[in-house]
Short mmCIF file of C-alpha atoms in Angstrom, two decimals:
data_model
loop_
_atom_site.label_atom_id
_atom_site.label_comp_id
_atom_site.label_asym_id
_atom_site.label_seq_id
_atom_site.Cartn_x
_atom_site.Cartn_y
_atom_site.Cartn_z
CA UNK A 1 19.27 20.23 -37.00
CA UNK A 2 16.26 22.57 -35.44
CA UNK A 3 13.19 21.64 -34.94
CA UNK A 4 11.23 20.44 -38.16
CA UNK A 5 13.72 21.42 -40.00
CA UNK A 6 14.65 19.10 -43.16
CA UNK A 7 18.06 17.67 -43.69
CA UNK A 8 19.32 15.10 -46.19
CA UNK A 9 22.10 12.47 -46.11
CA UNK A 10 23.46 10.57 -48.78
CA UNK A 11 25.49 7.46 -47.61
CA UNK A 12 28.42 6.44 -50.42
CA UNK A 13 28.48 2.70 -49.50
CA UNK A 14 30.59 0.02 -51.32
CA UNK A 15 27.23 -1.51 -52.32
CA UNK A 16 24.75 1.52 -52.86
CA UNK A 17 24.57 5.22 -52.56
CA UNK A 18 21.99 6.61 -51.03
CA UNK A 19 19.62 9.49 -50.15
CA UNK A 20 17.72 9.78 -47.21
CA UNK A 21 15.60 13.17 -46.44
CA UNK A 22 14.40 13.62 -43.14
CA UNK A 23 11.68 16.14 -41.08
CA UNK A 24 9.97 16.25 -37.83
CA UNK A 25 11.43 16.39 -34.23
CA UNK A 26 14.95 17.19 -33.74
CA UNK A 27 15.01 14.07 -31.15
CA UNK A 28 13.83 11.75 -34.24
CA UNK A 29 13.39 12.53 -37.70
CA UNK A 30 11.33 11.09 -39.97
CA UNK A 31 12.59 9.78 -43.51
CA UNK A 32 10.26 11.44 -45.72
CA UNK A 33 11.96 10.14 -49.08
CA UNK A 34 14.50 7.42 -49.33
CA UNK A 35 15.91 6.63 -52.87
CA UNK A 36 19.15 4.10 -53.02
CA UNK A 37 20.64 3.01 -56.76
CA UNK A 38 23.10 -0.34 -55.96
CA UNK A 39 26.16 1.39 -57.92
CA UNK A 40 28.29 -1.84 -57.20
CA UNK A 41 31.32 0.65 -55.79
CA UNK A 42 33.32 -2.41 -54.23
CA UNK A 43 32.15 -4.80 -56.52
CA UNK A 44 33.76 -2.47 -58.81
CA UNK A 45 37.19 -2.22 -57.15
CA UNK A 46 40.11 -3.46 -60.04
CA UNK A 47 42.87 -5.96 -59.11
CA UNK A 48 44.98 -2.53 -58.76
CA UNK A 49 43.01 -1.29 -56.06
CA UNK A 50 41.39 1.46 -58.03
CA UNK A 51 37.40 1.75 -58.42
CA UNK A 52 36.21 1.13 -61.64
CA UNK A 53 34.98 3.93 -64.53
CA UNK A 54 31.76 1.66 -64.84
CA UNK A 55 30.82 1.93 -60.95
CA UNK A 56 31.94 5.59 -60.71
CA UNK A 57 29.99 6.54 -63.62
CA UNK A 58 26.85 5.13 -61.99
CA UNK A 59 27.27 6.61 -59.01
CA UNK A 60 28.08 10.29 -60.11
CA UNK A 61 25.14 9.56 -62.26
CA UNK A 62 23.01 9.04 -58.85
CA UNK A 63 24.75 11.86 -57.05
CA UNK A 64 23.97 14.32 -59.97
CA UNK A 65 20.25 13.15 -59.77
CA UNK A 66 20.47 13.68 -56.23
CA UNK A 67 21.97 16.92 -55.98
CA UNK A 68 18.93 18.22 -58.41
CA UNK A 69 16.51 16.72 -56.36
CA UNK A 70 17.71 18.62 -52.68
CA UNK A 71 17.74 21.86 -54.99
CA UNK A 72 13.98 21.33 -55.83
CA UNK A 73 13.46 20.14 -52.10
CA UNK A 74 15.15 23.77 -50.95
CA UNK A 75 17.49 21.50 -48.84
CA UNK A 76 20.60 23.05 -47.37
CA UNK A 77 21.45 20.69 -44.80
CA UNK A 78 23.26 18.40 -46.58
CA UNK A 79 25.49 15.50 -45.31
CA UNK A 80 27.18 13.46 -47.58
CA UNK A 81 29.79 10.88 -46.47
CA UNK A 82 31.65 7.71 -48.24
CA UNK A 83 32.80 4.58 -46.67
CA UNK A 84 35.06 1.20 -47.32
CA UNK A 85 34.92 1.21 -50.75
CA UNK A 86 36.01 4.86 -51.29
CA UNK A 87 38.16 4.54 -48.42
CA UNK A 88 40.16 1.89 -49.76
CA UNK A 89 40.52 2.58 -53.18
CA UNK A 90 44.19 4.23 -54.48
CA UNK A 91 41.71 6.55 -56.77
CA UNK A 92 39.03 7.28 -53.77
CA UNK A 93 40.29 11.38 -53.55
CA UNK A 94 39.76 11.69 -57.49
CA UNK A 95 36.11 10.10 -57.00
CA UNK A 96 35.39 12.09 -54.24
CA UNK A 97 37.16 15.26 -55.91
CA UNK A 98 34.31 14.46 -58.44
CA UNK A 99 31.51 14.01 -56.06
CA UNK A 100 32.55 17.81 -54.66
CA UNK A 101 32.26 18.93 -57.98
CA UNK A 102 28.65 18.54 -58.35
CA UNK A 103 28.27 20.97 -55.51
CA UNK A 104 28.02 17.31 -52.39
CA UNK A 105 30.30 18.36 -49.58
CA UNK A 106 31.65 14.46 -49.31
CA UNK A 107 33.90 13.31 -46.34
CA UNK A 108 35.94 9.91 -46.35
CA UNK A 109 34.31 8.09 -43.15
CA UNK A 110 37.52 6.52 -41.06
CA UNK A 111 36.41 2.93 -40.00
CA UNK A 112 36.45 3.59 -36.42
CA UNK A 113 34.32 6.70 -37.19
CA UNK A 114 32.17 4.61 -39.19
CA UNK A 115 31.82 2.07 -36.25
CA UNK A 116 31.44 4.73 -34.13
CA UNK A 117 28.48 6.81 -36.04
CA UNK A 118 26.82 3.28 -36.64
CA UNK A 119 26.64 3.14 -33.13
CA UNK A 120 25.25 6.32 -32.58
CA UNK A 121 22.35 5.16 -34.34
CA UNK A 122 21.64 2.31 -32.86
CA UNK A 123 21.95 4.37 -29.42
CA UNK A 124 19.71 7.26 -30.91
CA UNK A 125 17.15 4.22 -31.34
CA UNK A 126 17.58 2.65 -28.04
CA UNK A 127 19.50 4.61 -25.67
CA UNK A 128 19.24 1.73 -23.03
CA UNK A 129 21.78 -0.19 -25.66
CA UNK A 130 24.24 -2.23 -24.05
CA UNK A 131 26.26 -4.49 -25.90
CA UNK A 132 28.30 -4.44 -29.21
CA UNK A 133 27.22 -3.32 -32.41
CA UNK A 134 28.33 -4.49 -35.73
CA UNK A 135 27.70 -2.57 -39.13
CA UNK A 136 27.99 -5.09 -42.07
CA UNK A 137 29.23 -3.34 -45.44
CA UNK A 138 29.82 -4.60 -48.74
CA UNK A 139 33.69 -3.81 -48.22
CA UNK A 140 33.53 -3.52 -44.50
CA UNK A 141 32.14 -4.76 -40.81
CA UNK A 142 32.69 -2.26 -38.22
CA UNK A 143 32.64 -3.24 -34.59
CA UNK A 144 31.81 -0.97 -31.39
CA UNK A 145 30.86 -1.25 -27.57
CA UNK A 146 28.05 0.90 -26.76
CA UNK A 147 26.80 1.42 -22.91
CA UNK A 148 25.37 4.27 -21.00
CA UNK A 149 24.43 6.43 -23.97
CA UNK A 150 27.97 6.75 -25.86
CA UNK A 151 30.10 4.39 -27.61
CA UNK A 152 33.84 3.17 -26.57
CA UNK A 153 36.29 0.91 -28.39
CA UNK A 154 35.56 0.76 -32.32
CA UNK A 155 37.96 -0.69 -35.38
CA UNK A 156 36.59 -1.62 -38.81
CA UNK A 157 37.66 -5.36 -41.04
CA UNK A 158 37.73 -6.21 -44.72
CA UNK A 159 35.03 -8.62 -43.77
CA UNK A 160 32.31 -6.78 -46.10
CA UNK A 161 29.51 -9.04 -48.23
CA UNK A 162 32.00 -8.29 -51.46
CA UNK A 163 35.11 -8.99 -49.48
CA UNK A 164 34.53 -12.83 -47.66
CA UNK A 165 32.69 -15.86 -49.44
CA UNK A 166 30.16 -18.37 -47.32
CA UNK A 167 32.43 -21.65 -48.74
CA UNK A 168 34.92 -23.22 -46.61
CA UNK A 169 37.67 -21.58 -47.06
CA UNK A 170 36.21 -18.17 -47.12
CA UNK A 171 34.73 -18.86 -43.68
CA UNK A 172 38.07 -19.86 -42.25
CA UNK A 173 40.29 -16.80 -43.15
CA UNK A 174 37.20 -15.23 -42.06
CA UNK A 175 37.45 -16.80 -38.59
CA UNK A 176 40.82 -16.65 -38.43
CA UNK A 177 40.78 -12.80 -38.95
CA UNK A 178 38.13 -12.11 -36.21
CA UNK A 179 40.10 -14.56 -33.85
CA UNK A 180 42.67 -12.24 -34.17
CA UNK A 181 41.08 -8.54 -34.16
CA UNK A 182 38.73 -9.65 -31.41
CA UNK A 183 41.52 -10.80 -29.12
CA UNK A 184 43.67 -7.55 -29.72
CA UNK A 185 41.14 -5.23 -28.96
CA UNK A 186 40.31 -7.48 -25.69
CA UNK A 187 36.40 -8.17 -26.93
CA UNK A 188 36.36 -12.23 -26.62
CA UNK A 189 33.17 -12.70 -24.73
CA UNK A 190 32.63 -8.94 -24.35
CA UNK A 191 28.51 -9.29 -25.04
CA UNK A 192 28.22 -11.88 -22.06
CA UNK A 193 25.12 -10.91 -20.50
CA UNK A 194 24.25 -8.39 -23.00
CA UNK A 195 23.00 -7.45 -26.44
CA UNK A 196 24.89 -7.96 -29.76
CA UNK A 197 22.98 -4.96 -32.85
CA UNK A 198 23.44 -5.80 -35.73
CA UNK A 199 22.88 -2.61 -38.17
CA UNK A 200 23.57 -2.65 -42.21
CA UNK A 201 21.10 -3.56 -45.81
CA UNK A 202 22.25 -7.09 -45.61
CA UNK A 203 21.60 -7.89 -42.01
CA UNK A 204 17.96 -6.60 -42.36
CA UNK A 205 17.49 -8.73 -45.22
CA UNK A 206 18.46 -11.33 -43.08
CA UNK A 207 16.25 -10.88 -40.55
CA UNK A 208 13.22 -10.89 -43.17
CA UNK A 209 14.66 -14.23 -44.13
CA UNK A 210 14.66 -15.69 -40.47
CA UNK A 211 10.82 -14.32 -40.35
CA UNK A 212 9.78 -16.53 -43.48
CA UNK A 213 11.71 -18.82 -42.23
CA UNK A 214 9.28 -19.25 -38.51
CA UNK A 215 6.33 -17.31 -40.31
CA UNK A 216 6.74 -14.25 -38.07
CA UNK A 217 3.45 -12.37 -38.08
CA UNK A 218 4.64 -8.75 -37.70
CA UNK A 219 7.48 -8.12 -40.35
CA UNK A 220 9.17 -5.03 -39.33
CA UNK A 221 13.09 -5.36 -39.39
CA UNK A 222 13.94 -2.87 -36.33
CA UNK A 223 14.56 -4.43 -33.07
CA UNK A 224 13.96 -8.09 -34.33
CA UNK A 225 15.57 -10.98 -32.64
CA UNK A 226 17.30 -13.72 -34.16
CA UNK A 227 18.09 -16.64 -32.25
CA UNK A 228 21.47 -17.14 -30.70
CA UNK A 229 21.36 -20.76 -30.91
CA UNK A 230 19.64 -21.03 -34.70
CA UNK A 231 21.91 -19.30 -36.14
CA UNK A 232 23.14 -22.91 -37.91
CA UNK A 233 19.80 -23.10 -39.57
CA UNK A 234 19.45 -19.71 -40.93
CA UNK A 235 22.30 -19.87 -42.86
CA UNK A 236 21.10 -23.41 -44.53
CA UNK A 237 17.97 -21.43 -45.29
CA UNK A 238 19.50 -18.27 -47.00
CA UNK A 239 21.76 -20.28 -48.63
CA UNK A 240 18.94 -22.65 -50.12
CA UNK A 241 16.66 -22.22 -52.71
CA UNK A 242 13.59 -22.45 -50.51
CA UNK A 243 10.31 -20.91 -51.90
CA UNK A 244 10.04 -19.45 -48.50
CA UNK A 245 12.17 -17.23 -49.44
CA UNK A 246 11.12 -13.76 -49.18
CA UNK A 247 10.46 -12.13 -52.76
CA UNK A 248 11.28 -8.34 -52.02
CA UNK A 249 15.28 -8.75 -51.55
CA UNK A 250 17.16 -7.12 -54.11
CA UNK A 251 19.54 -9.74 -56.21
CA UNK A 252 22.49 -8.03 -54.73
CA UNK A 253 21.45 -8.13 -51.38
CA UNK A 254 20.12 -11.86 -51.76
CA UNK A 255 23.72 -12.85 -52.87
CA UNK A 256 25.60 -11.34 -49.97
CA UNK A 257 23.14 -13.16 -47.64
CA UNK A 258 24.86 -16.24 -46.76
CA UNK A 259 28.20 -14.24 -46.17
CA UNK A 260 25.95 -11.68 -43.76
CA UNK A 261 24.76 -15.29 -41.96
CA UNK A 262 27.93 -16.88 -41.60
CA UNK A 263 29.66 -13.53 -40.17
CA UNK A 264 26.80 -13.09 -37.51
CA UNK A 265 27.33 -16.42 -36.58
CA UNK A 266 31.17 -15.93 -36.22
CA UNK A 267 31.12 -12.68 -34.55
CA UNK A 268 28.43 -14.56 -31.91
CA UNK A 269 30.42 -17.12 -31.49
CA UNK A 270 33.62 -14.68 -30.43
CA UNK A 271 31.27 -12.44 -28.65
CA UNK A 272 29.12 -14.69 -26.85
CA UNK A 273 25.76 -11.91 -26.48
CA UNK A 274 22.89 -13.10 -24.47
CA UNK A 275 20.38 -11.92 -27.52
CA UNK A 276 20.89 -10.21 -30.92
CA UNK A 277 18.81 -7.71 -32.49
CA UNK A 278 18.96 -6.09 -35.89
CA UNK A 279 18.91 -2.55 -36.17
CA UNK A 280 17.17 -0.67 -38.83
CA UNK A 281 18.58 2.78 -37.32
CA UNK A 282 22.71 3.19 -38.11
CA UNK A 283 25.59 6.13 -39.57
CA UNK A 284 22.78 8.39 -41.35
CA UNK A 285 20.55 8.64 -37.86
CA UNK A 286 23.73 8.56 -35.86
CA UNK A 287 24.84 10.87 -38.07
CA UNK A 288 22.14 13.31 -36.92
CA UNK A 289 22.24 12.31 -33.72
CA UNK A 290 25.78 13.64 -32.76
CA UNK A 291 25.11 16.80 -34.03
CA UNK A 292 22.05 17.44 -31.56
CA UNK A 293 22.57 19.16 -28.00
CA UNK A 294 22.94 17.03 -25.10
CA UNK A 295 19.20 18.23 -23.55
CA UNK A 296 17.65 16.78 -26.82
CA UNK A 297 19.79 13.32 -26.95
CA UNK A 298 18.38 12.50 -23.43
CA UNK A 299 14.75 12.77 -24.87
CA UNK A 300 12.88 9.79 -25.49
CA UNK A 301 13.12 8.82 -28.98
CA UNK A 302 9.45 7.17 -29.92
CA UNK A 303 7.60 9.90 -27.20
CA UNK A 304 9.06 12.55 -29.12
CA UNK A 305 8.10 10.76 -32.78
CA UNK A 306 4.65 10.29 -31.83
CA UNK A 307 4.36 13.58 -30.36
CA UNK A 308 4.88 15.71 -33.29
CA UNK A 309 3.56 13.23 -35.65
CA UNK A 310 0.07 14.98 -34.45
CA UNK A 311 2.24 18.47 -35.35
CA UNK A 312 0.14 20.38 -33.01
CA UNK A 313 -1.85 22.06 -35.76
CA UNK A 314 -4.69 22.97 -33.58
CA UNK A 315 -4.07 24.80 -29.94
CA UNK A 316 -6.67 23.50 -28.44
CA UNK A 317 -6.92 19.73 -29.41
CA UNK A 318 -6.00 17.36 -27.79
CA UNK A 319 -1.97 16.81 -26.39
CA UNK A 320 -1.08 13.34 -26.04
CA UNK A 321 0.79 14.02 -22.82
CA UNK A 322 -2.21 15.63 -21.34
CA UNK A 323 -4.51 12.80 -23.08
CA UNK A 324 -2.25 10.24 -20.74
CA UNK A 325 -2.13 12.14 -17.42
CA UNK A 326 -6.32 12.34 -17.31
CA UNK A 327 -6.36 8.58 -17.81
CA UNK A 328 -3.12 7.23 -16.30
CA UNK A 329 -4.17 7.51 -12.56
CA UNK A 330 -6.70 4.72 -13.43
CA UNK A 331 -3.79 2.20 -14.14
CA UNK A 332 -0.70 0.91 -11.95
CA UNK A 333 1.45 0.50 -14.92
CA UNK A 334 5.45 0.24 -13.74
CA UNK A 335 7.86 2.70 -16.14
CA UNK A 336 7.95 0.34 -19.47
CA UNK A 337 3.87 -0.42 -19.44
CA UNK A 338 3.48 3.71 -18.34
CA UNK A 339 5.77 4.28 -21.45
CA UNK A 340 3.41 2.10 -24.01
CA UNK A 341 0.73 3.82 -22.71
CA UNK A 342 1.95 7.23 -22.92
CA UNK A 343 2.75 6.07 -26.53
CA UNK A 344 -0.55 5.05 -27.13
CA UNK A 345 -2.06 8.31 -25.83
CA UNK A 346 0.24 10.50 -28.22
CA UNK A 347 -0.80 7.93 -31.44
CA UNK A 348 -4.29 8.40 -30.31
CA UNK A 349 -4.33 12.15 -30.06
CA UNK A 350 -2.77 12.22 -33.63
CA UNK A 351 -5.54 9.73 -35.22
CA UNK A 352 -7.90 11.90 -33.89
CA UNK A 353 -7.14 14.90 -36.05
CA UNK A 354 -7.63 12.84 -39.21
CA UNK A 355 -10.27 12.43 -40.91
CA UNK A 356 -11.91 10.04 -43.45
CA UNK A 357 -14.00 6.42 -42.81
CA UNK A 358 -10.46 4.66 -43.06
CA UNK A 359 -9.03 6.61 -39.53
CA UNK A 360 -8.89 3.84 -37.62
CA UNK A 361 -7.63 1.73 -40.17
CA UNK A 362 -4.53 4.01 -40.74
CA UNK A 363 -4.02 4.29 -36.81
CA UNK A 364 -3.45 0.84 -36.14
CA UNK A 365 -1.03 0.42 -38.91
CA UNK A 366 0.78 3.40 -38.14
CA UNK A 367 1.05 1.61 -34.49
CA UNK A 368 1.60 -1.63 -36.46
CA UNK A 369 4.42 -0.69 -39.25
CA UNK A 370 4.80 3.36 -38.44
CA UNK A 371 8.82 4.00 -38.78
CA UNK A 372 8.86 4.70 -34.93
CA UNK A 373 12.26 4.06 -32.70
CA UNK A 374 12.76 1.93 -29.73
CA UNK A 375 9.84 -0.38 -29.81
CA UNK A 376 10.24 -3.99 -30.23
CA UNK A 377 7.47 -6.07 -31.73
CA UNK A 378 5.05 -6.99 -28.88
CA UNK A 379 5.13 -3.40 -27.73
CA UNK A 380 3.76 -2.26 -31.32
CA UNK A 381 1.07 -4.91 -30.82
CA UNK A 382 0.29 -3.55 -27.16
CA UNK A 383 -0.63 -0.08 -29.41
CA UNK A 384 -2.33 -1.83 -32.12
CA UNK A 385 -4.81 -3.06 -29.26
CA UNK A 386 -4.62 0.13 -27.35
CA UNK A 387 -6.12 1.82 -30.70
CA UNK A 388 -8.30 -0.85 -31.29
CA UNK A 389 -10.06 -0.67 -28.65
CA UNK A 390 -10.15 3.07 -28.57
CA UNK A 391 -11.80 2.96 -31.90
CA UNK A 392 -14.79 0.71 -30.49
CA UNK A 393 -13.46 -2.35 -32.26
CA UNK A 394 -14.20 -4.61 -29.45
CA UNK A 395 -12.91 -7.95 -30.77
CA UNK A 396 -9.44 -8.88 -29.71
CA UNK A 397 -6.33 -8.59 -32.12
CA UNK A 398 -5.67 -11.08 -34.60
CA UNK A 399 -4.74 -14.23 -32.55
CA UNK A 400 -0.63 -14.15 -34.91
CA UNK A 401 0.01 -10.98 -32.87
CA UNK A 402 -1.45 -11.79 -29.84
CA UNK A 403 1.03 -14.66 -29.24
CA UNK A 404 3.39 -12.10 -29.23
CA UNK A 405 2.45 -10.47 -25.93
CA UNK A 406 1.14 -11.42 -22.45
CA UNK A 407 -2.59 -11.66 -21.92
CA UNK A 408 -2.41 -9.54 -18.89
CA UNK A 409 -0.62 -6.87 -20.92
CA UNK A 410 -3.03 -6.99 -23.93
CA UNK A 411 -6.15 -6.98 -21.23
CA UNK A 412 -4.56 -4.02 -20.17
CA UNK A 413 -3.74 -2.12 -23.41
CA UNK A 414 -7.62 -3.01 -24.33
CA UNK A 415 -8.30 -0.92 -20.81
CA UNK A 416 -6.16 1.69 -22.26
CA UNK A 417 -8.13 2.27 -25.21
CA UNK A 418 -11.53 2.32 -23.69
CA UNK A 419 -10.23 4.96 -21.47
CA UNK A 420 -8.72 6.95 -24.52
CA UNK A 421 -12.13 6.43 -26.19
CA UNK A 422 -14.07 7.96 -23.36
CA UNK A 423 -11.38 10.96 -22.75
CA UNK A 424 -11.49 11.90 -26.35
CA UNK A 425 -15.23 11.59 -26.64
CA UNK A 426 -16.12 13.27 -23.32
CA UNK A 427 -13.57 16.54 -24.79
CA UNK A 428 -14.10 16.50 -28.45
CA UNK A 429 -10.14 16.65 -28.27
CA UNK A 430 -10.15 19.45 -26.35
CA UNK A 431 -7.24 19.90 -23.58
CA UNK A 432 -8.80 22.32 -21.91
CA UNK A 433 -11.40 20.23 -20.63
CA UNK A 434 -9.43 17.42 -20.07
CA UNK A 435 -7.29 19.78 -17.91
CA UNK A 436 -10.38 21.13 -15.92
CA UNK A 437 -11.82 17.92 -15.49
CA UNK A 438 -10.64 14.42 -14.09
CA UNK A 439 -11.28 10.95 -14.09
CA UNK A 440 -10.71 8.24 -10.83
CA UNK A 441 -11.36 4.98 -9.24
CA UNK A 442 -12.17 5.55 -5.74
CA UNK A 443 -13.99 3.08 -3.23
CA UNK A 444 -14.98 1.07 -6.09
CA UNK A 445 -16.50 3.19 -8.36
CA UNK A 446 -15.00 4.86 -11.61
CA UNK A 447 -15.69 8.77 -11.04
CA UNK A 448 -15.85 10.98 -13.78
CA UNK A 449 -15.57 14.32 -12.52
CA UNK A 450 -16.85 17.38 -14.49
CA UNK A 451 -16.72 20.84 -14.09
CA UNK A 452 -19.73 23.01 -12.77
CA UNK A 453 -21.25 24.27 -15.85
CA UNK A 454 -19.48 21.76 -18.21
CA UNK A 455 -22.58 19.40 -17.56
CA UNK A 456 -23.32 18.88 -20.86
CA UNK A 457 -20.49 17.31 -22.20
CA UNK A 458 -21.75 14.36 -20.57
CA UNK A 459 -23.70 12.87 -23.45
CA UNK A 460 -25.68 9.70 -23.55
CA UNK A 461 -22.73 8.52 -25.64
CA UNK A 462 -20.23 9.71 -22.90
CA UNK A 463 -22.30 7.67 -20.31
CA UNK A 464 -22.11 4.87 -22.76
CA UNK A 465 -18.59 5.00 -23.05
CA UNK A 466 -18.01 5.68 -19.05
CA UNK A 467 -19.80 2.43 -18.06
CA UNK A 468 -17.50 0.18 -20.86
CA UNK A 469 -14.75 1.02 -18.88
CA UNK A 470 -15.96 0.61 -15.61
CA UNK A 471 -17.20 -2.91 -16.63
CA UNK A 472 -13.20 -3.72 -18.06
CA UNK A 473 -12.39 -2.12 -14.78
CA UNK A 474 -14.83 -4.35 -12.86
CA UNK A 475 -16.51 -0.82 -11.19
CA UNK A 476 -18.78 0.99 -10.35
CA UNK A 477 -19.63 4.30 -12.50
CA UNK A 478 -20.04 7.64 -11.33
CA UNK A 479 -20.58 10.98 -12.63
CA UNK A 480 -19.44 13.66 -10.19
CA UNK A 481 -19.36 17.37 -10.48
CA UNK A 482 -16.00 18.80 -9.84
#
């Protein structure tokens, strides 16, 4: 895919089939529409193995939508691929003969190249993934090591949300059949002292479930953590009619809930993984993913989404990566804190190119909810403050979030954002004089340095802003000329 380019995939699953369209940087595209219809395919598979005329006929019915909406989009980059359901069934090549028909280029997915794809994603999301991840179909759940940036030994079960039941004796031939697969692929204990991903509709829906259930305060699915040892408790709750209960998961997806709760306990209990997290990224972004150049893979994936979320429409405004050099050399951050910040400096240089009285508003959601990769929760809240504070709102962040993070690290994202709030004030967003200018803590004094005949830039308002940080910093404040 080149850069901001569009491309679409539609994902054939045995519960839905779906279309994704994404834009923006090659390194991580953004879904820009998302439309999914639950077509039931392996609800709809017959006694004979075949899939039924009632699910096909939705489907196709989907797909033909579909294929008139990419036409209207101008979309050529199409990838369309089909999974268990399709698969499996003895009349999958007349369906997908039928899919081809309405112009879809459909492949058949093997399972291990399902496993291995859903893996892909979660690596395209966080490279640093080590562990075993787990895609949970309604026909399937495909297994896979990932380490080091690729993915090793994959195989796919019948274990899908349609295929096992949450009662006793579903849960037995369920544990009996991972017993078995996990022990002759060698896996038993393979997540010892690392991470189990858990990627796939139902296991998301799962981990909105386990946030009603301990009143999370920050409800975004990717990178959340269910408990390893509460696992027992979360599948009494799903499988309850608690009011807690959260309101926006589909029937379908509600019903296959205890069977996605019981298999993640299972497969924990075979693997052993020292934490869990659910995925929201799996075969459509690994998808994309393997089809990029090596150079591009090795990019960082939420640097790269923040960067061109500001699309660079003016030359001379501000670059986030120039925004963070002028005010990093204030701050000893180590790599991950120098990363948030770096984030925060490319979010901030986008906010400031909108306009409106609700900017800041939209800039701390967008660090709050904004579909970015590889950031866990308290790192979104380190932004949220970071932007805050950049925006002159001077009170803390709600106290819900804040218990999600260290103090020190909050005190430090609110130093962040003063900084950002002076840099972008003092340039009017300007790299130029951000380049040609600098900004230091020497012999306890904050120096702002400016260029010989740039002296008035510094504004009353600039001063202002110069001697809130110094304060946060506990310094002095200078202005020098450079």
């Amino acid at each position: 895919m080149s850069d901001r380019k569009r491309a679409a995939v539609i994902d054939i699953g045995s519960n839905s089939v779906r279309l994704v369209v994404y834009a923006g940087a090659q390194r991580s595209p953004e879904p820009i529409f998302n439309e999914k219809v639950m077509a039931g395919l392996g609800a709809g598979l017959q006694r004979n193995g075949d899939l039924s005329g009632a699910s096909m006929e939705s489907a196709l019915a989907e797909l033909t939508r579909f294929r008139l909406l990419l036409n209207q989009f101008g979309i050529d980059d199409v990838h369309v691929v089909a999974t268990a359901a399709v698969r499996d069934a003895g009349n999958g090549p007349d369906f997908v003969k039928a899919i081809r028909k309405l112009g879809l280029p459909c492949r058949v997915l093997e399972g291990e190249e399902e496993a291995r794809l859903a893996g892909a994603g979660v690596i395209s999301s966080t490279p640093s993934a080590d562990g075993l991840v787990a895609d949970l179909g309604g026909g399937s759940v495909e297994l896979v090591d990932v380490a080091n940036g690729v993915t090793g030994e994959a195989f796919s079960l019948p274990l899908g949300t349609l295929r096992a039941a949450a009662d006793d004796d579903g849960e037995e031939a369920a544990r009996k059949l991972l017993k078995k697969s996990i022990k002759e692929h060698g896996l038993r204990g393979a997540a010892r002292g690392r991470t189990f991903y858990l990627v796939g509709g139902s296991w998301r829906c799962l981990a909105k479930a386990h946030m009603a259930l301990v009143d999370y305060p920050l409800r975004v699915t990717h990178e959340y953590p269910l408990p390893t040892n509460g696992l027992g408790k979360l599948r009494k709750f799903v499988a309850s009619d608690d009011p807690r209960m959260p309101k926006d998961i589909s029937p379908m997806r509600l019903a296959g809930l205890p069977v996605g709760a019981m298999l993640v306990k299972l497969l924990a209990e075979e693997l052993e993984p020292d934490a869990i997290l659910v995925s929201a990224f799996g075969i459509r972004e690994g998808l994309l993913y393997s089809l990029l150049p090596k150079r591009i893979r090795a990019t960082d994936p939420l640097l790269a989404a923040l960067d061109d979320s500001g699309h660079h429409d003016f030359d001379t405004y501000t670059d986030g990566f120039v925004l963070d050099e002028w005010i990093g050399s204030l701050f000893d951050d180590d790599p991950h804190m120098a990363r948030i910040r770096c984030a925060a400096s490319l979010l901030a240089a986008s906010a400031g190119k909108a306009t409106g009285p609700f900017r800041a508003e939209r800039a701390i959601e967008a660090a709050l909810h904004g579909n970015w990769p590889a950031i866990n929760a308290p790192e979104r809240v380190l932004l949220a403050q970071a932007l805050r504070s950049s925006f002159g709102r001077m009170r803390p962040i709600a106290q819900p979030l804040a218990d999600l993070c260290h103090e020190e690290d909050l005190i430090r994202a609110h130093e962040w954002g003063l900084a950002l709030r002076l840099a972008l004030r003092f340039s009017g967003g300007a790299s130029p004089i951000l380049k040609s200018s600098g900004l230091e803590a020497e012999d306890g004094s904050l120096r702002l340095v400016v260029q010989k005949g740039n002296a008035a830039l510094v504004t009353e308002v600039v001063q202002r802003r110069l001697l809130e940080l110094a304060d946060a910093l506990g310094l002095g404040a200078v202005i020098a000329a450079g």
